[in-house]
Every structure is written in structure tokens, then in C-alpha cells.
């Protein structure tokens, strides 16, 4: 089964036993987070494959209509209008194809992590709770939630207990930490198994966060 989304991948030395699908942020590409794989220092025995897809190119309103890789348009920086739902739904469908492709290649859903940074995290938080099979986990970094009021009605019971790892920079000037905390509180209020951690950084990742991600991935995919 092929996917409509182009991507780059980083494969383990041996058998593929698990997959992490990692979605980049606005204006970036799949190449942006690929260098993080060796820094995670994951045991070879886990057989983890990483897939870093490239978002489609589209005009982005807040950037003067400039075309760039984006999972959805951003028409306003207002808290409740930042994510264009139409684009979120379109990109979620494309990422779902990626998950299905991994499953078709022999990786069970419960060995697949859906991860994302910033815009990519919005897609992860939208698709993960709605996916029809139980995932190993959802990782949402420096991000927020699109249409949180829709979560209870659209969630799939398959992922009610799926662990969600959330992390955010305390000095994030792009996505204020309050937006990330609001997403965390929504998940917590809906009884998701969600963890929250913050770091003294801006809209990026740091080594402490990378170490925490590594430990979490190992706990989920061992």
C-alpha cells in the first residue's frame, strides 16, 4: 500500500518492529526532524523505523499567502481560529494513509507512534484520538488542539487509553504555552492517559526533552 504523502525514512539495522510517524511544523519538511534519530539513542533491538513526511505546499494567509509546506492554512493568530479545520481534515486523511501503509507492511497499530511538532502536533492530536485502531502512543510537541469541543463526540474508543506525551517550551513565542496546556487539560478532562512536561526553551526542542522522548518511546515500544 503506497501513500500520497512523500516522506523520508530512517530504518533500523535489522527487522522493523515498530514505526514512529513524525510530522514537522509550518514551513519545515520531513528533513527537519530526521537528524534527531541518532540523538534519541534508541536500542537497536527495538527495531524502530522513523517516517518523516513532507506536508503539502499551500498558501498560508498569515505569511502573506506565500506557498510553503503546511498541514493547514493559518488565517488568524487568534487562539480559537489558528487551525483551519478543512486543512486539518485533509492532512489527517493523508497521514492516516501513512499509518495504514505501515500496517499493510506488517507493523501492527499498537507498535505505531503518531508524533508531531507545532502544526504537526495539531494533526497528531486530531487524528490520534479518532483513529480506528489502538496506537502505541501519541506525541504532541509545542502544539495545540484544533476544535477541542469536537473531541468527545468524534473520538474512537480504540484510543481512549492510548498514552499521550505532551511537551512545550516555557518561553515559546510562536505557540504560547497556554495553548498547549489548554490541549492537555482537554485531554485530561476527557480521561486520556496524558502526560505534560515543560522546558526552559522557545519554539524548539532541547536535549532534556529529547532524552524524555527517548525514554517514553522505549517504554511504549519495548
Tab-separated table of C-alpha atoms in Angstrom:
chain	number	residue	atom	x	y	z
A	1	UNK	CA	0.000	0.000	0.000
A	2	UNK	CA	1.505	3.353	-1.022
A	3	UNK	CA	0.917	6.767	0.493
A	4	UNK	CA	0.016	10.035	-1.197
A	5	UNK	CA	2.448	11.878	1.105
A	6	UNK	CA	6.135	11.910	0.177
A	7	UNK	CA	8.469	11.237	3.076
A	8	UNK	CA	11.960	10.381	4.131
A	9	UNK	CA	12.590	7.442	6.409
A	10	UNK	CA	15.227	6.217	8.801
A	11	UNK	CA	15.206	2.459	9.153
A	12	UNK	CA	16.702	0.221	11.830
A	13	UNK	CA	19.664	-2.006	11.052
A	14	UNK	CA	17.574	-5.148	11.409
A	15	UNK	CA	13.933	-6.146	11.366
A	16	UNK	CA	11.322	-3.382	11.523
A	17	UNK	CA	9.231	-3.977	14.629
A	18	UNK	CA	7.720	-0.532	15.242
A	19	UNK	CA	7.231	2.794	13.488
A	20	UNK	CA	7.255	6.434	14.572
A	21	UNK	CA	5.489	8.776	12.132
A	22	UNK	CA	6.756	12.273	12.951
A	23	UNK	CA	5.094	15.372	11.469
A	24	UNK	CA	7.027	18.623	11.089
A	25	UNK	CA	5.948	22.203	11.728
A	26	UNK	CA	4.945	25.055	9.428
A	27	UNK	CA	7.394	25.780	6.613
A	28	UNK	CA	9.652	22.858	7.520
A	29	UNK	CA	9.873	19.461	5.805
A	30	UNK	CA	10.454	15.845	6.712
A	31	UNK	CA	14.167	16.603	6.715
A	32	UNK	CA	13.787	18.896	9.734
A	33	UNK	CA	13.498	16.251	12.433
A	34	UNK	CA	15.333	13.351	10.778
A	35	UNK	CA	18.668	14.277	12.451
A	36	UNK	CA	17.072	13.723	15.856
A	37	UNK	CA	17.004	9.934	15.404
A	38	UNK	CA	20.624	9.205	16.420
A	39	UNK	CA	20.306	11.657	19.317
A	40	UNK	CA	17.492	9.523	20.761
A	41	UNK	CA	19.991	6.655	21.255
A	42	UNK	CA	17.292	4.014	20.936
A	43	UNK	CA	18.300	0.350	21.340
A	44	UNK	CA	18.735	-1.448	18.020
A	45	UNK	CA	16.739	-4.373	19.401
A	46	UNK	CA	13.536	-2.287	19.324
A	47	UNK	CA	13.681	-2.174	15.522
A	48	UNK	CA	12.125	1.295	15.258
A	49	UNK	CA	11.550	2.787	11.812
A	50	UNK	CA	11.032	6.549	11.553
A	51	UNK	CA	8.877	8.126	8.857
A	52	UNK	CA	9.117	11.893	8.338
A	53	UNK	CA	6.502	13.008	5.784
A	54	UNK	CA	6.533	16.289	3.880
A	55	UNK	CA	3.359	18.352	4.285
A	56	UNK	CA	1.678	19.539	1.058
A	57	UNK	CA	2.569	23.008	-0.186
A	58	UNK	CA	-0.215	25.574	0.214
A	59	UNK	CA	-0.663	29.334	0.567
A	60	UNK	CA	-0.502	30.452	4.209
A	61	UNK	CA	-2.628	33.509	4.948
A	62	UNK	CA	-0.622	34.892	7.893
A	63	UNK	CA	2.511	34.768	5.732
A	64	UNK	CA	1.002	36.936	3.017
A	65	UNK	CA	-0.294	33.973	1.047
A	66	UNK	CA	3.201	32.610	0.467
A	67	UNK	CA	3.233	28.953	-0.554
A	68	UNK	CA	5.078	26.676	1.833
A	69	UNK	CA	4.809	23.256	3.350
A	70	UNK	CA	1.909	23.407	5.782
A	71	UNK	CA	-0.515	20.869	7.180
A	72	UNK	CA	-3.227	23.556	7.075
A	73	UNK	CA	-3.672	27.273	6.482
A	74	UNK	CA	-3.359	29.724	9.368
A	75	UNK	CA	-5.772	32.574	8.758
A	76	UNK	CA	-5.507	34.219	12.172
A	77	UNK	CA	-3.256	34.040	15.217
A	78	UNK	CA	-6.302	34.092	17.493
A	79	UNK	CA	-6.380	31.193	19.931
A	80	UNK	CA	-9.637	29.715	18.623
A	81	UNK	CA	-9.100	30.376	14.898
A	82	UNK	CA	-5.497	29.395	14.325
A	83	UNK	CA	-6.067	25.968	12.732
A	84	UNK	CA	-8.107	25.799	9.519
A	85	UNK	CA	-10.329	22.763	10.041
A	86	UNK	CA	-10.624	21.934	6.334
A	87	UNK	CA	-6.851	21.632	6.033
A	88	UNK	CA	-6.607	19.689	9.277
A	89	UNK	CA	-9.118	17.149	7.972
A	90	UNK	CA	-7.355	16.853	4.600
A	91	UNK	CA	-3.938	16.344	6.169
A	92	UNK	CA	-5.296	13.930	8.769
A	93	UNK	CA	-6.643	11.769	5.946
A	94	UNK	CA	-3.230	11.778	4.250
A	95	UNK	CA	-1.422	10.869	7.463
A	96	UNK	CA	-3.969	8.120	8.089
A	97	UNK	CA	-2.863	6.629	4.768
A	98	UNK	CA	0.702	6.584	6.091
A	99	UNK	CA	-0.393	4.664	9.185
A	100	UNK	CA	-2.360	2.217	7.059
A	101	UNK	CA	0.681	1.724	4.811
A	102	UNK	CA	2.840	0.813	7.809
A	103	UNK	CA	0.192	-1.641	8.967
A	104	UNK	CA	-0.005	-3.148	5.475
A	105	UNK	CA	3.769	-3.654	5.650
A	106	UNK	CA	3.424	-5.694	8.820
A	107	UNK	CA	3.725	-3.192	11.684
A	108	UNK	CA	0.677	-3.540	13.966
A	109	UNK	CA	-1.137	-0.373	15.028
A	110	UNK	CA	-0.133	-0.901	18.643
A	111	UNK	CA	3.515	-0.575	17.574
A	112	UNK	CA	2.968	2.746	15.784
A	113	UNK	CA	3.558	6.140	17.408
A	114	UNK	CA	1.984	9.226	15.851
A	115	UNK	CA	4.127	12.260	16.664
A	116	UNK	CA	4.144	15.894	15.654
A	117	UNK	CA	5.727	19.260	16.368
A	118	UNK	CA	3.704	22.508	16.245
A	119	UNK	CA	1.392	22.203	13.190
A	120	UNK	CA	2.319	18.531	13.009
A	121	UNK	CA	1.280	18.134	16.626
A	122	UNK	CA	-2.124	19.585	15.815
A	123	UNK	CA	-2.596	16.796	13.260
A	124	UNK	CA	-1.369	14.178	15.748
A	125	UNK	CA	-3.803	15.388	18.416
A	126	UNK	CA	-6.646	15.469	15.899
A	127	UNK	CA	-6.075	12.116	14.201
A	128	UNK	CA	-4.726	10.036	17.080
A	129	UNK	CA	-7.850	10.000	19.275
A	130	UNK	CA	-10.017	9.421	16.191
A	131	UNK	CA	-8.007	6.574	14.643
A	132	UNK	CA	-9.901	3.303	14.375
A	133	UNK	CA	-7.200	1.022	15.795
A	134	UNK	CA	-5.250	1.293	19.031
A	135	UNK	CA	-1.948	3.102	18.571
A	136	UNK	CA	1.142	2.698	20.752
A	137	UNK	CA	1.089	6.371	21.606
A	138	UNK	CA	0.609	9.963	20.519
A	139	UNK	CA	3.350	12.557	20.912
A	140	UNK	CA	2.486	16.256	20.668
A	141	UNK	CA	5.308	18.791	20.981
A	142	UNK	CA	4.938	22.586	21.263
A	143	UNK	CA	1.436	22.416	19.895
A	144	UNK	CA	-2.263	22.940	20.488
A	145	UNK	CA	-5.617	21.379	19.644
A	146	UNK	CA	-7.907	22.113	16.714
A	147	UNK	CA	-11.618	22.219	17.605
A	148	UNK	CA	-11.269	20.722	21.125
A	149	UNK	CA	-15.039	20.815	21.587
A	150	UNK	CA	-15.384	18.149	18.877
A	151	UNK	CA	-13.122	15.642	20.606
A	152	UNK	CA	-15.676	13.886	22.839
A	153	UNK	CA	-18.146	13.319	20.008
A	154	UNK	CA	-15.599	12.240	17.388
A	155	UNK	CA	-13.169	10.200	19.483
A	156	UNK	CA	-12.764	6.496	18.755
A	157	UNK	CA	-12.847	4.199	21.770
A	158	UNK	CA	-9.863	2.309	20.342
A	159	UNK	CA	-7.566	5.065	21.603
A	160	UNK	CA	-9.275	6.033	24.842
A	161	UNK	CA	-6.353	4.640	26.853
A	162	UNK	CA	-3.539	5.417	24.428
A	163	UNK	CA	-0.722	7.306	26.205
A	164	UNK	CA	-0.249	10.893	25.036
A	165	UNK	CA	3.118	12.611	25.587
A	166	UNK	CA	2.915	16.411	25.544
A	167	UNK	CA	5.826	18.826	25.951
A	168	UNK	CA	6.174	22.578	25.495
A	169	UNK	CA	8.675	25.393	25.803
A	170	UNK	CA	8.031	27.764	28.676
A	171	UNK	CA	9.192	30.718	26.551
A	172	UNK	CA	7.509	29.675	23.303
A	173	UNK	CA	6.822	32.842	21.306
A	174	UNK	CA	5.094	31.033	18.399
A	175	UNK	CA	2.648	28.767	20.230
A	176	UNK	CA	2.158	30.158	23.752
A	177	UNK	CA	2.455	27.521	26.438
A	178	UNK	CA	-1.111	28.351	27.492
A	179	UNK	CA	-2.355	26.858	24.200
A	180	UNK	CA	-0.513	23.630	24.846
A	181	UNK	CA	-1.733	23.499	28.429
A	182	UNK	CA	-5.330	24.014	27.225
A	183	UNK	CA	-4.981	20.973	24.941
A	184	UNK	CA	-3.564	18.966	27.832
A	185	UNK	CA	-6.461	19.984	30.069
A	186	UNK	CA	-8.974	18.997	27.368
A	187	UNK	CA	-7.429	15.541	27.060
A	188	UNK	CA	-7.242	15.181	30.829
A	189	UNK	CA	-10.894	16.234	31.220
A	190	UNK	CA	-11.833	13.524	28.722
A	191	UNK	CA	-9.909	10.920	30.752
A	192	UNK	CA	-6.999	10.388	28.370
A	193	UNK	CA	-3.724	8.977	29.654
A	194	UNK	CA	-1.854	12.219	29.016
A	195	UNK	CA	1.428	13.478	30.477
A	196	UNK	CA	2.717	17.043	30.432
A	197	UNK	CA	6.212	18.441	30.706
A	198	UNK	CA	7.634	21.877	30.041
A	199	UNK	CA	11.184	23.036	29.410
A	200	UNK	CA	13.046	26.374	29.602
A	201	UNK	CA	13.142	26.884	25.835
A	202	UNK	CA	11.336	28.624	22.986
A	203	UNK	CA	9.618	27.024	19.960
A	204	UNK	CA	12.105	24.198	19.579
A	205	UNK	CA	13.349	21.056	21.291
A	206	UNK	CA	16.235	20.726	23.711
A	207	UNK	CA	18.374	17.864	24.975
A	208	UNK	CA	16.358	17.291	28.141
A	209	UNK	CA	13.231	16.933	26.026
A	210	UNK	CA	14.988	14.607	23.568
A	211	UNK	CA	16.058	12.399	26.483
A	212	UNK	CA	12.494	12.338	27.832
A	213	UNK	CA	11.163	11.450	24.369
A	214	UNK	CA	13.680	8.618	24.118
A	215	UNK	CA	12.625	7.175	27.472
A	216	UNK	CA	8.947	7.456	26.543
A	217	UNK	CA	9.423	5.811	23.135
A	218	UNK	CA	11.313	2.952	24.739
A	219	UNK	CA	8.581	2.457	27.322
A	220	UNK	CA	5.915	2.383	24.608
A	221	UNK	CA	7.719	0.217	22.047
A	222	UNK	CA	9.706	-2.239	24.169
